[in-house]
Amino acid sequence: MIIDLPSELEGALINLPLPPWELDVPFLAKSTRERYRAGLTAVPRFEETATALRRALTGEGGGYAVLRLGSLAKALGGADDQRFLRLATALAAEVAVPFSPFPRWPLWKDIGVKIDKDPGKSSGIGYNAFHMDLVNGTLPPDYTTLLCVRRDPLGGGPSILSDGHAAVSRLSEDCRALLAEAAYHYGTFFDLHGVGEEYAQFPVLDGSNGFVRFTAKMLERSQLGQAHADAARQLAEELVRGQVAFMLESGDYLIVNQRRFLHGREALQDGQETIGATDRRLLLQLFLRAPAVAGPAA
C-alpha cells in the first residue's frame, strides 16, 4: 500500500508545468482534469504508477495507499506550495473526481492543531476514533485523502486504518442484523455540496452501496438504544483489533477508499502547548467522488 515514485517519474514531475485548477462547483472542472491528465500521461512511467495506485485502492485486499511525494514536495518548495498541490490534485484525479463539499473552504481543507478544540476532533490533540467522513450524507465521498505538510514535531499522531468489512465479518449474525437497521445518527448537516441529502437515521451496514457507515463518536455523542449501541461498540472493538498504524511524513499522501476502510488518528504527543501554532502538525484534506456518481460532467 506504500507507493514510491520511480526516480525517472519523480524527476519529470518536478519540471511538469500544470495550470491553476478551476472548479465547476463543487467538482474540479472537467477542463482542468483533462489538462492535468494530458500533462501526466506524457511523463515517462506515469501510467504504471497510476495503475499501481488504482490497484492498491480497489483491488482484492486493497483499500488505501500512501504516495511518497516528499522529495517532490521538497524540490517544489514544500507540501503546501501551489505547484506541488497541483501535482497532488492531478494524481488524485487519476483515482476519482476531486471536490469540496464545504462552500466556505477551498478545494484543499486545512486540518491543523488547535489545543483548545475538542480533543477527539480531527483538529484536536487527542485520539480521533475510527470513522468515515460525512457519515450522515446520503452520498459520502468515495475517497478521503490526507496530505501531510508537517508531522507532529513531538512525534505523536500516527494515522490508523481498519478494514470495515473485515471487522464486520468477525461479528455475530445478531450483531450484524442490528447494525443493518436504520437506527443510527450522528452530527449535523448544513451548507454542504455534492454529498446528497441528510441521512438522519442510517444503518451502519449500508448494503445498497457498500459503506460501513460508522463513526465511533456516535457512541458518546448520540442517543442510541442499548442493543444498537452495544452492536456499534462491538464493531468499534473489532476495528481497533484489526487496525494498522503508520506515521505520515511531510509530502506523504494518504488516499482511503471509504467503501472499504475507516480511518482515524492516535493522540498527538503531550506538550502541544509548547509548540507555536505554525509549527504544529498540519494536514490538507481533499475528497474524491467516483465518476459515475459525480454526474455526466465527470
mmCIF file of N, CA, C and O in Angstrom, residues 26 29 85 90 93 111 147 219 230 279-280 284:
data_model
loop_
_atom_site.group_PDB
_atom_site.id
_atom_site.type_symbol
_atom_site.label_atom_id
_atom_site.label_comp_id
_atom_site.label_asym_id
_atom_site.label_seq_id
_atom_site.Cartn_x
_atom_site.Cartn_y
_atom_site.Cartn_z
ATOM 1 N N PRO A 26 -19.369 21.612 -7.033
ATOM 2 C CA PRO A 26 -18.217 21.525 -6.124
ATOM 3 C C PRO A 26 -17.031 20.765 -6.694
ATOM 4 O O PRO A 26 -16.051 20.557 -5.994
ATOM 5 N N ALA A 29 -13.055 21.130 -12.256
ATOM 6 C CA ALA A 29 -13.624 21.268 -13.599
ATOM 7 C C ALA A 29 -13.080 20.211 -14.546
ATOM 8 O O ALA A 29 -11.901 19.825 -14.478
ATOM 9 N N LEU A 85 0.791 21.261 -4.914
ATOM 10 C CA LEU A 85 -0.619 20.918 -4.739
ATOM 11 C C LEU A 85 -1.294 20.632 -6.073
ATOM 12 O O LEU A 85 -2.203 19.803 -6.144
ATOM 13 N N ALA A 90 -3.628 16.553 -9.447
ATOM 14 C CA ALA A 90 -3.632 15.801 -10.704
ATOM 15 C C ALA A 90 -3.538 14.303 -10.449
ATOM 16 O O ALA A 90 -4.217 13.501 -11.102
ATOM 17 N N ALA A 93 -6.845 13.037 -9.210
ATOM 18 C CA ALA A 93 -7.843 12.979 -10.276
ATOM 19 C C ALA A 93 -7.705 11.716 -11.125
ATOM 20 O O ALA A 93 -8.624 11.377 -11.878
ATOM 21 N N ILE A 111 -6.249 20.937 8.017
ATOM 22 C CA ILE A 111 -6.503 20.294 9.308
ATOM 23 C C ILE A 111 -5.257 20.534 10.147
ATOM 24 O O ILE A 111 -4.271 19.793 10.081
ATOM 25 N N LEU A 147 -3.034 14.874 2.920
ATOM 26 C CA LEU A 147 -1.677 15.206 2.518
ATOM 27 C C LEU A 147 -0.944 15.794 3.718
ATOM 28 O O LEU A 147 -1.402 16.780 4.304
ATOM 29 N N LEU A 219 -21.069 6.782 19.685
ATOM 30 C CA LEU A 219 -21.254 6.015 20.910
ATOM 31 C C LEU A 219 -21.344 6.925 22.128
ATOM 32 O O LEU A 219 -21.992 6.591 23.116
ATOM 33 N N ASP A 230 -24.640 -1.328 21.785
ATOM 34 C CA ASP A 230 -23.767 -2.464 22.072
ATOM 35 C C ASP A 230 -23.198 -3.051 20.768
ATOM 36 O O ASP A 230 -22.022 -3.415 20.709
ATOM 37 N N ASP A 279 3.937 25.755 13.730
ATOM 38 C CA ASP A 279 4.894 24.652 13.696
ATOM 39 C C ASP A 279 4.253 23.317 14.042
ATOM 40 O O ASP A 279 4.915 22.277 13.991
ATOM 41 N N ARG A 280 2.978 23.327 14.412
ATOM 42 C CA ARG A 280 2.312 22.084 14.789
ATOM 43 C C ARG A 280 1.962 21.249 13.555
ATOM 44 O O ARG A 280 2.062 21.705 12.424
ATOM 45 N N LEU A 284 -3.557 18.501 4.900
ATOM 46 C CA LEU A 284 -4.526 19.074 3.979
ATOM 47 C C LEU A 284 -5.432 17.940 3.514
ATOM 48 O O LEU A 284 -4.951 16.858 3.171
#
